[in-house]
Amino acid sequence: MTPGVRPLIAGNWKMNGTLAEATALARGVAAGSAPAVELLVCPPFPHLVPVAAALAGSAVALGAQDCHAAAKGAHTGDVAAPMLADLGARYVILGHSERRADHGESDAVVRAKAVAALAAALVPVVCVGESEAQRLSGEAETVVAGQLAGSLPEGFAAAGGVVAYEPVWAIGTGRTPTEADIAAMHARIRAELEATFGPAGATLRILYGGSLKPSNAEAILALPHVDGGLIGGASLKAEDFLAIAAAAG
Ligand code: PGA
């Protein structure tokens, strides 16, 4: 944790769940929200509106999993940042490794999307992380520093932008880096944020993501510069998600 920074525990529901499951999950998360921690859920696009309704009156924030770089226009199948803001989203995940892989999103694309998010008053949650080959060849920190330099736009710090460090090989695999490796990467990310944004970079939240679960959350979330988590699989059960949040608080 970074002293004085309120942790963010974010659920990335990915492409999972029926409408009934999504609203039940949202109600379960809303019932357990803890004031010391900011809770965020990011459902798939079709579930945003009913999940917003299920969260009404709670302190749980709503986010999306992607947005387009343009504010509107001829982009069949895409969703614009102002549309997300309009229906009550406060955050948007950008540059998740699954989007970088499935849709070929480069750092430049992620940056353009982050610019669009900021223009719509959404807080971008920009994901970075190395592949297993890059970790094994000792390039992890250089890769992540490059992703940050390419993906974070001007205005990111002023808007309270969030960085999520998610080693690609740890996502959905049950494997995590060692605590020492997570701490070293988060310290490097902090240094990059401070070098880019000055003192404002010292308090931006840096989340860890990749097989975070109730059994490892306490140890990982206690590491310096780990200011919360981005959780996939374990965010699909309210009980597990809230147990991770409890470990952060
Ligand atoms: P996981 O996913 O918790 O299932 O590993 C994390 C993520 O991809 O955001």
mmCIF file of C-alpha atoms and ligand atoms in Angstrom:
data_model
loop_
_atom_site.group_PDB
_atom_site.id
_atom_site.type_symbol
_atom_site.label_atom_id
_atom_site.label_comp_id
_atom_site.label_asym_id
_atom_site.label_seq_id
_atom_site.Cartn_x
_atom_site.Cartn_y
_atom_site.Cartn_z
ATOM 1 C CA MET A 1 0.000 0.000 0.000
ATOM 2 C CA THR A 2 0.995 3.610 -0.476
ATOM 3 C CA PRO A 3 0.386 5.594 2.742
ATOM 4 C CA GLY A 4 -2.604 7.927 2.452
ATOM 5 C CA VAL A 5 -3.913 6.286 -0.721
ATOM 6 C CA ARG A 6 -7.340 4.634 -0.614
ATOM 7 C CA PRO A 7 -7.054 1.170 -2.135
ATOM 8 C CA LEU A 8 -9.114 0.247 -5.182
ATOM 9 C CA ILE A 9 -10.425 -3.289 -5.556
ATOM 10 C CA ALA A 10 -11.699 -3.738 -9.096
ATOM 11 C CA GLY A 11 -13.580 -6.686 -10.558
ATOM 12 C CA ASN A 12 -13.074 -7.397 -14.240
ATOM 13 C CA TRP A 13 -15.987 -9.651 -15.103
ATOM 14 C CA LYS A 14 -14.735 -10.112 -18.684
ATOM 15 C CA MET A 15 -17.226 -11.900 -20.999
ATOM 16 C CA ASN A 16 -18.998 -13.888 -18.301
ATOM 17 C CA GLY A 17 -22.442 -14.324 -16.852
ATOM 18 C CA THR A 18 -26.096 -14.083 -17.714
ATOM 19 C CA LEU A 19 -28.052 -10.941 -16.964
ATOM 20 C CA ALA A 20 -29.531 -12.597 -13.870
ATOM 21 C CA GLU A 21 -26.066 -13.646 -12.662
ATOM 22 C CA ALA A 22 -24.659 -10.159 -13.259
ATOM 23 C CA THR A 23 -27.356 -8.384 -11.276
ATOM 24 C CA ALA A 24 -27.176 -10.938 -8.452
ATOM 25 C CA LEU A 25 -23.395 -10.509 -8.311
ATOM 26 C CA ALA A 26 -23.743 -6.725 -8.248
ATOM 27 C CA ARG A 27 -26.248 -6.929 -5.404
ATOM 28 C CA GLY A 28 -23.927 -9.260 -3.496
ATOM 29 C CA VAL A 29 -20.984 -6.878 -3.873
ATOM 30 C CA ALA A 30 -23.111 -3.846 -2.958
ATOM 31 C CA ALA A 31 -24.325 -5.568 0.207
ATOM 32 C CA GLY A 32 -20.794 -5.957 1.513
ATOM 33 C CA SER A 33 -19.039 -2.725 0.561
ATOM 34 C CA ALA A 34 -16.346 -1.591 2.993
ATOM 35 C CA PRO A 35 -15.628 2.134 3.471
ATOM 36 C CA ALA A 36 -11.829 1.837 3.778
ATOM 37 C CA VAL A 37 -11.620 0.456 0.251
ATOM 38 C CA GLU A 38 -13.084 1.688 -3.019
ATOM 39 C CA LEU A 39 -14.916 -1.102 -4.814
ATOM 40 C CA LEU A 40 -15.365 -1.150 -8.583
ATOM 41 C CA VAL A 41 -17.096 -3.660 -10.837
ATOM 42 C CA CYS A 42 -16.623 -3.788 -14.604
ATOM 43 C CA PRO A 43 -19.334 -5.883 -16.288
ATOM 44 C CA PRO A 44 -19.612 -6.571 -20.016
ATOM 45 C CA PHE A 45 -21.295 -3.779 -22.016
ATOM 46 C CA PRO A 46 -24.825 -5.290 -22.178
ATOM 47 C CA HIS A 47 -24.899 -5.621 -18.390
ATOM 48 C CA LEU A 48 -23.772 -2.088 -17.528
ATOM 49 C CA VAL A 49 -27.240 -0.548 -17.230
ATOM 50 C CA PRO A 50 -28.875 -3.303 -15.155
ATOM 51 C CA VAL A 51 -25.765 -3.537 -12.962
ATOM 52 C CA ALA A 52 -25.878 0.253 -12.455
ATOM 53 C CA ALA A 53 -29.474 -0.190 -11.267
ATOM 54 C CA ALA A 54 -28.471 -3.023 -8.948
ATOM 55 C CA LEU A 55 -25.691 -0.859 -7.458
ATOM 56 C CA ALA A 56 -27.908 2.209 -6.983
ATOM 57 C CA GLY A 57 -27.577 3.639 -3.489
ATOM 58 C CA SER A 58 -24.334 1.747 -2.797
ATOM 59 C CA ALA A 59 -20.787 3.088 -2.817
ATOM 60 C CA VAL A 60 -19.648 0.528 -5.412
ATOM 61 C CA ALA A 61 -18.394 2.206 -8.582
ATOM 62 C CA LEU A 62 -19.192 1.071 -12.110
ATOM 63 C CA GLY A 63 -16.682 0.688 -14.922
ATOM 64 C CA ALA A 64 -16.462 -0.672 -18.460
ATOM 65 C CA GLN A 65 -13.845 -2.978 -19.976
ATOM 66 C CA ASP A 66 -12.996 -0.913 -23.048
ATOM 67 C CA CYS A 67 -13.993 2.127 -25.081
ATOM 68 C CA HIS A 68 -13.337 3.457 -28.571
ATOM 69 C CA ALA A 69 -10.889 6.290 -29.196
ATOM 70 C CA ALA A 70 -13.522 8.375 -31.023
ATOM 71 C CA ALA A 71 -16.339 10.174 -29.219
ATOM 72 C CA LYS A 72 -18.878 9.016 -31.817
ATOM 73 C CA GLY A 73 -19.176 7.950 -35.427
ATOM 74 C CA ALA A 74 -19.159 5.097 -37.907
ATOM 75 C CA HIS A 75 -17.546 2.335 -35.819
ATOM 76 C CA THR A 76 -19.874 -0.653 -35.939
ATOM 77 C CA GLY A 77 -19.883 -2.688 -32.757
ATOM 78 C CA ASP A 78 -17.813 -0.232 -30.732
ATOM 79 C CA VAL A 79 -18.780 1.843 -27.713
ATOM 80 C CA ALA A 80 -17.751 5.453 -27.108
ATOM 81 C CA ALA A 81 -16.487 6.831 -23.802
ATOM 82 C CA PRO A 82 -19.243 9.493 -23.494
ATOM 83 C CA MET A 83 -21.864 6.728 -23.773
ATOM 84 C CA LEU A 84 -20.277 4.977 -20.808
ATOM 85 C CA ALA A 85 -20.116 8.169 -18.753
ATOM 86 C CA ASP A 86 -23.724 8.899 -19.666
ATOM 87 C CA LEU A 87 -24.969 5.677 -18.119
ATOM 88 C CA GLY A 88 -23.048 6.143 -14.888
ATOM 89 C CA ALA A 89 -19.666 4.508 -15.457
ATOM 90 C CA ARG A 90 -16.797 6.246 -13.647
ATOM 91 C CA TYR A 91 -13.919 4.031 -14.795
ATOM 92 C CA VAL A 92 -12.849 2.213 -17.936
ATOM 93 C CA ILE A 93 -10.265 -0.569 -18.188
ATOM 94 C CA LEU A 94 -7.965 0.031 -21.171
ATOM 95 C CA GLY A 95 -5.228 -2.027 -22.769
ATOM 96 C CA HIS A 96 -6.000 -5.263 -20.948
ATOM 97 C CA SER A 97 -3.649 -7.932 -22.239
ATOM 98 C CA GLU A 98 -6.616 -9.859 -23.658
ATOM 99 C CA ARG A 99 -7.511 -6.822 -25.780
ATOM 100 C CA ARG A 100 -3.887 -6.289 -26.721
ATOM 101 C CA ALA A 101 -3.798 -9.953 -27.830
ATOM 102 C CA ASP A 102 -7.311 -10.455 -29.272
ATOM 103 C CA HIS A 103 -7.601 -7.073 -30.980
ATOM 104 C CA GLY A 104 -3.987 -6.146 -31.613
ATOM 105 C CA GLU A 105 -4.197 -3.043 -29.449
ATOM 106 C CA SER A 106 -0.856 -1.243 -29.428
ATOM 107 C CA ASP A 107 0.329 1.262 -26.831
ATOM 108 C CA ALA A 108 -0.663 4.040 -29.251
ATOM 109 C CA VAL A 109 -4.214 2.684 -29.503
ATOM 110 C CA VAL A 110 -4.443 2.382 -25.728
ATOM 111 C CA ARG A 111 -3.181 5.944 -25.368
ATOM 112 C CA ALA A 112 -5.784 7.250 -27.828
ATOM 113 C CA LYS A 113 -8.509 5.439 -25.899
ATOM 114 C CA ALA A 114 -7.207 6.913 -22.631
ATOM 115 C CA VAL A 115 -7.393 10.391 -24.166
ATOM 116 C CA ALA A 116 -11.025 9.689 -25.111
ATOM 117 C CA ALA A 117 -11.781 8.396 -21.621
ATOM 118 C CA LEU A 118 -10.308 11.511 -20.001
ATOM 119 C CA ALA A 119 -12.294 13.756 -22.360
ATOM 120 C CA ALA A 120 -15.450 11.985 -21.188
ATOM 121 C CA ALA A 121 -14.430 12.399 -17.516
ATOM 122 C CA LEU A 122 -13.882 8.655 -17.102
ATOM 123 C CA VAL A 123 -10.917 7.446 -15.052
ATOM 124 C CA PRO A 124 -8.747 5.141 -17.185
ATOM 125 C CA VAL A 125 -7.411 1.931 -15.636
ATOM 126 C CA VAL A 126 -4.485 1.254 -17.965
ATOM 127 C CA CYS A 127 -3.147 -2.303 -17.938
ATOM 128 C CA VAL A 128 0.493 -3.210 -18.497
ATOM 129 C CA GLY A 129 2.439 -6.420 -18.046
ATOM 130 C CA GLU A 130 5.079 -8.666 -19.520
ATOM 131 C CA SER A 131 4.760 -12.067 -21.199
ATOM 132 C CA GLU A 132 6.376 -15.116 -19.676
ATOM 133 C CA ALA A 133 9.182 -15.050 -22.257
ATOM 134 C CA GLN A 134 9.900 -11.418 -21.414
ATOM 135 C CA ARG A 135 9.974 -12.229 -17.689
ATOM 136 C CA LEU A 136 12.332 -15.159 -18.249
ATOM 137 C CA SER A 137 14.697 -13.106 -20.371
ATOM 138 C CA GLY A 138 14.917 -10.396 -17.730
ATOM 139 C CA GLU A 139 13.078 -7.772 -19.779
ATOM 140 C CA ALA A 140 9.949 -7.435 -17.628
ATOM 141 C CA GLU A 141 10.670 -4.004 -16.179
ATOM 142 C CA THR A 142 11.855 -2.561 -19.483
ATOM 143 C CA VAL A 143 8.743 -3.851 -21.256
ATOM 144 C CA VAL A 144 6.413 -2.386 -18.648
ATOM 145 C CA ALA A 145 8.254 0.951 -18.612
ATOM 146 C CA GLY A 146 7.853 1.081 -22.393
ATOM 147 C CA GLN A 147 4.138 0.304 -22.163
ATOM 148 C CA LEU A 148 3.687 3.092 -19.619
ATOM 149 C CA ALA A 149 5.579 5.583 -21.761
ATOM 150 C CA GLY A 150 3.484 4.658 -24.789
ATOM 151 C CA SER A 151 0.071 4.296 -23.163
ATOM 152 C CA LEU A 152 -0.329 7.061 -20.584
ATOM 153 C CA PRO A 153 -1.468 10.396 -21.991
ATOM 154 C CA GLU A 154 -1.038 13.907 -20.661
ATOM 155 C CA GLY A 155 -3.726 14.589 -18.068
ATOM 156 C CA PHE A 156 -3.654 11.019 -16.788
ATOM 157 C CA ALA A 157 -2.322 12.006 -13.364
ATOM 158 C CA ALA A 158 -4.573 15.037 -12.958
ATOM 159 C CA ALA A 159 -7.573 12.755 -13.488
ATOM 160 C CA GLY A 160 -6.375 10.239 -10.898
ATOM 161 C CA GLY A 161 -5.632 7.603 -13.535
ATOM 162 C CA VAL A 162 -4.975 4.051 -12.375
ATOM 163 C CA VAL A 163 -2.271 1.649 -13.577
ATOM 164 C CA ALA A 164 -2.839 -2.101 -13.330
ATOM 165 C CA TYR A 165 0.248 -4.322 -13.456
ATOM 166 C CA GLU A 166 -0.865 -7.677 -14.795
ATOM 167 C CA PRO A 167 1.827 -10.137 -15.877
ATOM 168 C CA VAL A 168 0.229 -11.877 -18.870
ATOM 169 C CA TRP A 169 1.351 -15.307 -17.667
ATOM 170 C CA ALA A 170 -0.342 -14.828 -14.288
ATOM 171 C CA ILE A 171 -3.801 -14.021 -15.677
ATOM 172 C CA GLY A 172 -6.255 -16.855 -15.122
ATOM 173 C CA THR A 173 -3.457 -19.361 -14.536
ATOM 174 C CA GLY A 174 -3.333 -19.573 -10.744
ATOM 175 C CA ARG A 175 0.332 -18.529 -10.920
ATOM 176 C CA THR A 176 1.675 -15.283 -9.503
ATOM 177 C CA PRO A 177 5.094 -13.644 -9.450
ATOM 178 C CA THR A 178 7.013 -13.791 -6.183
ATOM 179 C CA GLU A 179 6.254 -11.060 -3.696
ATOM 180 C CA ALA A 180 9.748 -9.677 -4.321
ATOM 181 C CA ASP A 181 9.081 -9.506 -8.069
ATOM 182 C CA ILE A 182 5.723 -7.778 -7.567
ATOM 183 C CA ALA A 183 7.292 -5.277 -5.158
ATOM 184 C CA ALA A 184 10.175 -4.569 -7.557
ATOM 185 C CA MET A 185 7.818 -4.001 -10.498
ATOM 186 C CA HIS A 186 5.488 -1.741 -8.520
ATOM 187 C CA ALA A 187 8.470 0.301 -7.299
ATOM 188 C CA ARG A 188 9.602 0.655 -10.923
ATOM 189 C CA ILE A 189 6.117 1.722 -12.020
ATOM 190 C CA ARG A 190 6.014 4.281 -9.200
ATOM 191 C CA ALA A 191 9.383 5.653 -10.306
ATOM 192 C CA GLU A 192 8.156 5.919 -13.909
ATOM 193 C CA LEU A 193 4.958 7.699 -12.802
ATOM 194 C CA GLU A 194 6.928 10.185 -10.720
ATOM 195 C CA ALA A 195 9.385 10.785 -13.541
ATOM 196 C CA THR A 196 6.518 11.463 -15.960
ATOM 197 C CA PHE A 197 4.019 13.305 -13.778
ATOM 198 C CA GLY A 198 6.108 14.694 -10.911
ATOM 199 C CA PRO A 199 4.711 14.647 -7.364
ATOM 200 C CA ALA A 200 1.234 13.689 -8.658
ATOM 201 C CA GLY A 201 2.718 10.360 -9.708
ATOM 202 C CA ALA A 202 3.482 9.523 -6.079
ATOM 203 C CA THR A 203 -0.149 8.940 -5.141
ATOM 204 C CA LEU A 204 -1.631 7.409 -8.298
ATOM 205 C CA ARG A 205 -2.975 3.950 -7.597
ATOM 206 C CA ILE A 206 -1.029 0.980 -8.946
ATOM 207 C CA LEU A 207 -3.073 -2.229 -8.886
ATOM 208 C CA TYR A 208 -1.766 -5.769 -9.071
ATOM 209 C CA GLY A 209 -3.717 -8.243 -11.229
ATOM 210 C CA GLY A 210 -3.230 -11.885 -12.172
ATOM 211 C CA SER A 211 -4.612 -14.783 -10.106
ATOM 212 C CA LEU A 212 -5.334 -12.575 -7.115
ATOM 213 C CA LYS A 213 -7.584 -14.506 -4.734
ATOM 214 C CA PRO A 214 -8.576 -14.522 -1.060
ATOM 215 C CA SER A 215 -5.677 -16.813 -0.090
ATOM 216 C CA ASN A 216 -2.910 -14.604 -1.535
ATOM 217 C CA ALA A 217 -4.541 -11.166 -1.288
ATOM 218 C CA GLU A 218 -3.327 -10.177 2.149
ATOM 219 C CA ALA A 219 0.345 -10.777 1.370
ATOM 220 C CA ILE A 220 0.239 -9.150 -2.083
ATOM 221 C CA LEU A 221 -1.870 -6.154 -1.067
ATOM 222 C CA ALA A 222 0.480 -5.413 1.843
ATOM 223 C CA LEU A 223 3.452 -4.860 -0.503
ATOM 224 C CA PRO A 224 4.735 -1.303 -0.994
ATOM 225 C CA HIS A 225 3.141 0.509 -3.968
ATOM 226 C CA VAL A 226 0.431 -2.138 -4.356
ATOM 227 C CA ASP A 227 -2.658 0.033 -3.980
ATOM 228 C CA GLY A 228 -5.317 -2.517 -4.767
ATOM 229 C CA GLY A 229 -6.122 -5.232 -7.242
ATOM 230 C CA LEU A 230 -7.698 -5.957 -10.598
ATOM 231 C CA ILE A 231 -9.436 -9.276 -10.236
ATOM 232 C CA GLY A 232 -10.837 -11.544 -12.914
ATOM 233 C CA GLY A 233 -11.878 -15.052 -11.894
ATOM 234 C CA ALA A 234 -12.269 -14.361 -8.172
ATOM 235 C CA SER A 235 -14.435 -11.294 -8.867
ATOM 236 C CA LEU A 236 -17.234 -13.517 -10.183
ATOM 237 C CA LYS A 237 -18.126 -14.620 -6.645
ATOM 238 C CA ALA A 238 -19.186 -11.769 -4.349
ATOM 239 C CA GLU A 239 -17.842 -13.624 -1.333
ATOM 240 C CA ASP A 240 -14.336 -14.003 -2.811
ATOM 241 C CA PHE A 241 -14.271 -10.452 -4.162
ATOM 242 C CA LEU A 242 -15.286 -9.059 -0.774
ATOM 243 C CA ALA A 243 -12.718 -11.254 0.994
ATOM 244 C CA ILE A 244 -10.020 -9.697 -1.209
ATOM 245 C CA ALA A 245 -11.415 -6.238 -0.397
ATOM 246 C CA ALA A 246 -11.280 -7.071 3.314
ATOM 247 C CA ALA A 247 -7.604 -7.977 2.919
ATOM 248 C CA ALA A 248 -6.988 -4.528 1.407
ATOM 249 C CA GLY A 249 -8.774 -2.645 4.150
HETATM 250 P P1 PGA B 1 -7.523 -13.284 -13.091
HETATM 251 O O1 PGA B 1 -7.656 -12.088 -14.160
HETATM 252 O O2 PGA B 1 -7.788 -12.679 -11.727
HETATM 253 O O3 PGA B 1 -8.605 -14.264 -13.488
HETATM 254 O O4 PGA B 1 -6.156 -13.832 -13.213
HETATM 255 C C1 PGA B 1 -7.157 -10.805 -13.884
HETATM 256 C C2 PGA B 1 -7.403 -9.899 -15.063
HETATM 257 O O5 PGA B 1 -7.239 -10.330 -16.201
HETATM 258 O O6 PGA B 1 -7.761 -8.705 -14.900
#
